[in-house]
Amino acid sequence: MTSSRPFDKPIPKSPEKPFPIVTGLCDIVSGFGRGSAELGIPTANIPIEQVPEAARDLEQGVYFGYARIESIKREERTEPRDNHRDVEYNYGKYLEPSNGDFDVLPVVFSIGLNPFYHNKHRTIELHLIHKFTRDFYGAQLKFNILGYIRPELDYATKEALIDDINKDIIIAKRVLQTDEYRYFMEQVM
Ligand SMILES: Cc1cc2nc3c(=O)[nH]c(=O)nc-3n(C[C@H](O)[C@H](O)[C@H](O)COP(=O)(O)O)c2cc1C
């Protein structure tokens, strides 16, 4: 089954109920590893039980907000992953303040089952709109949810999914530049 992207609902001038929703610091864990490898769009996966109930209750879909990363001082370790490359948990050790890696960053993310990949459990996967030079599994991330972009869809091809995520990124960047949304950057500081 393939759905095509519906007309995007207009995004309000400022966040409307139930937004904003803000999280505490959440752990960045490994997903299935397809985000970077297959889509070229790396995502930070967050354990769903670490986000506030209001966020878990949201309808499946694509959302936007701001996020900020914190590294943790801990010994690096490697975790084997089924059918994929091992994951290096470095807890954010190689992130660079001078590269803006710890700044408050715009973020787009999906909450749901990734119909394209037929996941069985709900996941939250964030794509931070920023050029990182290293992975940061094990680091922590605080984020807020300021609005909804579209439902999660199934796609005929990987390329169609990538195209839509790129559209989401453009939409989120545009909205998050306005004063009404920038105001909420401080929630994640
Ligand atoms: C902004 C954004 C939008 C997404 N939209 C969809 C979608 O509409 N349908 C879908 O199946 N997956 C969607 N995804 C999830 C991707 O399929 C997912 O990030 C990818 O499977 C990588 O997951 P992994 O890191 O667990 O391997 C979206 C992800 C992001 C960050």
Short mmCIF file of C-alpha atoms and ligand atoms in Angstrom, two decimals:
data_model
loop_
_atom_site.label_atom_id
_atom_site.label_comp_id
_atom_site.label_asym_id
_atom_site.label_seq_id
_atom_site.Cartn_x
_atom_site.Cartn_y
_atom_site.Cartn_z
CA MET A 1 0.00 0.00 0.00
CA THR A 2 1.28 3.44 -0.88
CA SER A 3 -0.22 6.64 0.39
CA SER A 4 0.64 9.95 -1.13
CA ARG A 5 1.37 12.94 1.01
CA PRO A 6 -1.85 14.75 1.82
CA PHE A 7 -2.01 18.52 1.56
CA ASP A 8 -0.07 19.75 4.54
CA LYS A 9 -2.20 21.23 7.29
CA PRO A 10 -1.16 24.83 7.75
CA ILE A 11 1.14 25.26 10.71
CA PRO A 12 -0.22 27.80 13.22
CA LYS A 13 1.65 31.08 13.78
CA SER A 14 2.61 29.93 17.26
CA PRO A 15 2.39 26.54 19.04
CA GLU A 16 -1.17 25.44 19.83
CA LYS A 17 -2.40 22.86 22.36
CA PRO A 18 -1.12 20.27 23.27
CA PHE A 19 2.13 22.01 22.32
CA PRO A 20 4.64 22.87 23.57
CA ILE A 21 5.57 19.53 25.13
CA VAL A 22 9.03 19.44 26.67
CA THR A 23 11.06 16.39 27.70
CA GLY A 24 13.76 15.91 30.28
CA LEU A 25 17.16 14.55 29.23
CA CYS A 26 16.60 11.32 27.25
CA ASP A 27 19.13 8.66 26.27
CA ILE A 28 20.15 8.36 22.64
CA VAL A 29 20.04 4.65 21.81
CA SER A 30 20.64 2.73 18.61
CA GLY A 31 17.72 2.05 16.30
CA PHE A 32 17.84 -0.39 13.43
CA GLY A 33 20.62 1.65 11.82
CA ARG A 34 18.75 2.30 8.61
CA GLY A 35 18.50 6.06 9.05
CA SER A 36 22.11 6.80 8.12
CA ALA A 37 22.93 3.73 6.12
CA GLU A 38 19.89 3.49 3.85
CA LEU A 39 18.29 6.89 3.92
CA GLY A 40 21.31 9.16 4.41
CA ILE A 41 19.23 10.85 7.10
CA PRO A 42 20.70 9.94 10.48
CA THR A 43 18.25 9.75 13.37
CA ALA A 44 18.66 9.73 17.11
CA ASN A 45 16.36 7.12 18.68
CA ILE A 46 14.87 7.81 22.11
CA PRO A 47 13.32 5.15 24.38
CA ILE A 48 9.62 5.93 24.26
CA GLU A 49 9.19 5.38 28.00
CA GLN A 50 11.52 8.34 28.68
CA VAL A 51 9.27 10.96 27.10
CA PRO A 52 6.29 12.57 28.88
CA GLU A 53 2.94 10.84 28.54
CA ALA A 54 1.59 13.75 26.51
CA ALA A 55 4.16 12.94 23.81
CA ARG A 56 3.50 9.18 23.88
CA ASP A 57 -0.20 9.91 23.37
CA LEU A 58 0.28 11.99 20.23
CA GLU A 59 -1.05 10.56 16.99
CA GLN A 60 1.51 8.83 14.79
CA GLY A 61 3.14 11.43 12.67
CA VAL A 62 5.94 13.82 11.91
CA TYR A 63 6.61 16.68 14.32
CA PHE A 64 9.13 19.48 14.82
CA GLY A 65 10.78 21.36 17.65
CA TYR A 66 14.19 22.11 19.12
CA ALA A 67 16.71 19.78 20.70
CA ARG A 68 19.98 20.07 22.59
CA ILE A 69 22.56 17.36 23.24
CA GLU A 70 24.62 16.73 26.36
CA SER A 71 27.55 14.36 26.45
CA ILE A 72 28.18 11.98 29.37
CA LYS A 73 31.53 11.05 30.86
CA ARG A 74 31.62 7.29 30.52
CA GLU A 75 33.92 4.61 29.12
CA GLU A 76 33.25 3.92 25.42
CA ARG A 77 31.78 0.53 24.54
CA THR A 78 30.63 -1.40 21.51
CA GLU A 79 27.20 -3.00 21.24
CA PRO A 80 26.50 -5.71 18.67
CA ARG A 81 23.41 -5.12 16.53
CA ASP A 82 21.51 -7.84 14.68
CA ASN A 83 22.29 -7.92 10.96
CA HIS A 84 24.03 -4.59 11.10
CA ARG A 85 27.30 -2.94 11.94
CA ASP A 86 28.17 -2.84 15.67
CA VAL A 87 27.26 0.39 17.43
CA GLU A 88 29.97 2.43 19.12
CA TYR A 89 28.59 4.05 22.23
CA ASN A 90 30.91 7.03 22.76
CA TYR A 91 28.45 9.08 24.86
CA GLY A 92 29.10 12.18 22.79
CA LYS A 93 32.82 12.30 23.54
CA TYR A 94 33.72 13.46 20.02
CA LEU A 95 31.15 16.20 19.70
CA GLU A 96 32.61 19.67 19.17
CA PRO A 97 31.33 22.87 20.80
CA SER A 98 33.09 24.85 18.04
CA ASN A 99 31.02 22.98 15.45
CA GLY A 100 27.82 24.03 17.25
CA ASP A 101 27.10 20.42 18.22
CA PHE A 102 25.81 21.44 21.66
CA ASP A 103 23.71 24.36 20.43
CA VAL A 104 19.92 24.34 20.49
CA LEU A 105 19.17 22.79 17.10
CA PRO A 106 16.05 22.55 14.96
CA VAL A 107 14.70 19.03 14.82
CA VAL A 108 12.15 17.00 12.82
CA PHE A 109 11.05 13.65 14.09
CA SER A 110 8.65 10.81 13.67
CA ILE A 111 6.54 9.20 16.36
CA GLY A 112 5.06 5.89 15.34
CA LEU A 113 5.64 2.61 13.62
CA ASN A 114 7.52 3.64 10.45
CA PRO A 115 4.99 1.98 8.14
CA PHE A 116 7.60 1.82 5.38
CA TYR A 117 9.62 -0.55 7.60
CA HIS A 118 6.68 -2.29 9.33
CA ASN A 119 7.97 -1.77 12.85
CA LYS A 120 6.02 -3.49 15.64
CA HIS A 121 6.64 -0.97 18.40
CA ARG A 122 6.27 2.76 18.55
CA THR A 123 9.52 4.64 18.21
CA ILE A 124 10.62 8.24 18.41
CA GLU A 125 13.34 9.09 15.92
CA LEU A 126 14.76 12.55 15.73
CA HIS A 127 16.69 14.05 12.88
CA LEU A 128 18.71 17.01 14.13
CA ILE A 129 19.09 19.59 11.39
CA HIS A 130 22.84 20.09 11.74
CA LYS A 131 26.05 18.72 10.24
CA PHE A 132 27.66 16.40 12.80
CA THR A 133 31.04 14.90 11.99
CA ARG A 134 30.71 11.98 14.44
CA ASP A 135 28.02 9.70 15.88
CA PHE A 136 26.98 10.25 19.49
CA TYR A 137 25.20 7.13 20.74
CA GLY A 138 24.85 7.16 24.51
CA ALA A 139 24.78 10.95 24.77
CA GLN A 140 21.60 12.57 26.05
CA LEU A 141 19.15 14.88 24.42
CA LYS A 142 16.46 17.23 25.66
CA PHE A 143 13.82 18.34 23.18
CA ASN A 144 10.49 20.00 22.80
CA ILE A 145 7.60 19.33 20.46
CA LEU A 146 6.13 22.49 18.99
CA GLY A 147 3.95 21.27 16.15
CA TYR A 148 2.70 18.62 13.80
CA ILE A 149 3.63 18.40 10.12
CA ARG A 150 1.92 15.29 8.65
CA PRO A 151 0.91 11.68 9.31
CA GLU A 152 3.45 8.90 8.93
CA LEU A 153 3.00 7.30 5.53
CA ASP A 154 3.91 4.15 3.72
CA TYR A 155 5.92 4.58 0.53
CA ALA A 156 6.50 2.62 -2.65
CA THR A 157 10.18 3.50 -2.63
CA LYS A 158 12.89 4.59 -0.26
CA GLU A 159 13.47 7.63 -2.48
CA ALA A 160 9.88 8.82 -1.95
CA LEU A 161 10.37 8.58 1.83
CA ILE A 162 13.64 10.52 1.57
CA ASP A 163 11.94 13.21 -0.56
CA ASP A 164 9.21 13.68 2.00
CA ILE A 165 11.62 13.88 4.92
CA ASN A 166 13.55 16.54 3.01
CA LYS A 167 10.29 18.48 2.61
CA ASP A 168 9.67 18.13 6.35
CA ILE A 169 13.12 19.58 7.01
CA ILE A 170 12.40 22.62 4.81
CA ILE A 171 9.04 23.21 6.54
CA ALA A 172 10.52 22.86 10.04
CA LYS A 173 13.45 25.17 9.29
CA ARG A 174 11.11 27.85 7.95
CA VAL A 175 8.72 27.74 10.90
CA LEU A 176 11.45 27.51 13.53
CA GLN A 177 13.01 30.73 12.23
CA THR A 178 10.00 32.80 13.25
CA ASP A 179 10.06 34.71 16.56
CA GLU A 180 6.89 32.95 17.76
CA TYR A 181 8.67 29.58 17.65
CA ARG A 182 12.21 30.76 18.47
CA TYR A 183 10.78 31.90 21.79
CA PHE A 184 10.62 28.20 22.81
CA MET A 185 14.33 27.54 22.23
CA GLU A 186 14.99 28.39 25.85
CA GLN A 187 12.80 25.48 27.01
CA VAL A 188 15.56 23.05 26.07
CA MET A 189 18.52 25.11 27.35
C1 LIG B 1 11.21 13.62 9.85
C2 LIG B 1 11.00 12.13 9.70
C3 LIG B 1 9.88 11.69 9.01
C4 LIG B 1 9.64 10.33 8.84
N1 LIG B 1 8.54 9.91 8.15
C5 LIG B 1 8.31 8.59 7.99
C6 LIG B 1 7.16 8.13 7.26
O1 LIG B 1 6.32 8.89 6.81
N2 LIG B 1 7.00 6.78 7.10
C7 LIG B 1 7.92 5.88 7.60
O2 LIG B 1 7.73 4.70 7.40
N3 LIG B 1 8.98 6.29 8.30
C8 LIG B 1 9.21 7.61 8.50
N4 LIG B 1 10.31 8.03 9.19
C9 LIG B 1 11.14 7.03 9.88
C10 LIG B 1 12.24 6.51 9.06
O3 LIG B 1 11.73 5.45 8.32
C11 LIG B 1 13.28 6.06 10.06
O4 LIG B 1 13.91 7.18 10.59
C12 LIG B 1 14.23 5.08 9.49
O5 LIG B 1 13.54 3.87 9.40
C13 LIG B 1 15.48 4.87 10.31
O6 LIG B 1 15.17 4.17 11.46
P1 LIG B 1 16.31 3.41 12.29
O7 LIG B 1 17.30 4.46 12.75
O8 LIG B 1 15.58 2.77 13.43
O9 LIG B 1 16.92 2.41 11.39
C14 LIG B 1 10.56 9.39 9.38
C15 LIG B 1 11.67 9.84 10.09
C16 LIG B 1 11.91 11.19 10.25
C17 LIG B 1 13.12 11.66 10.99
#
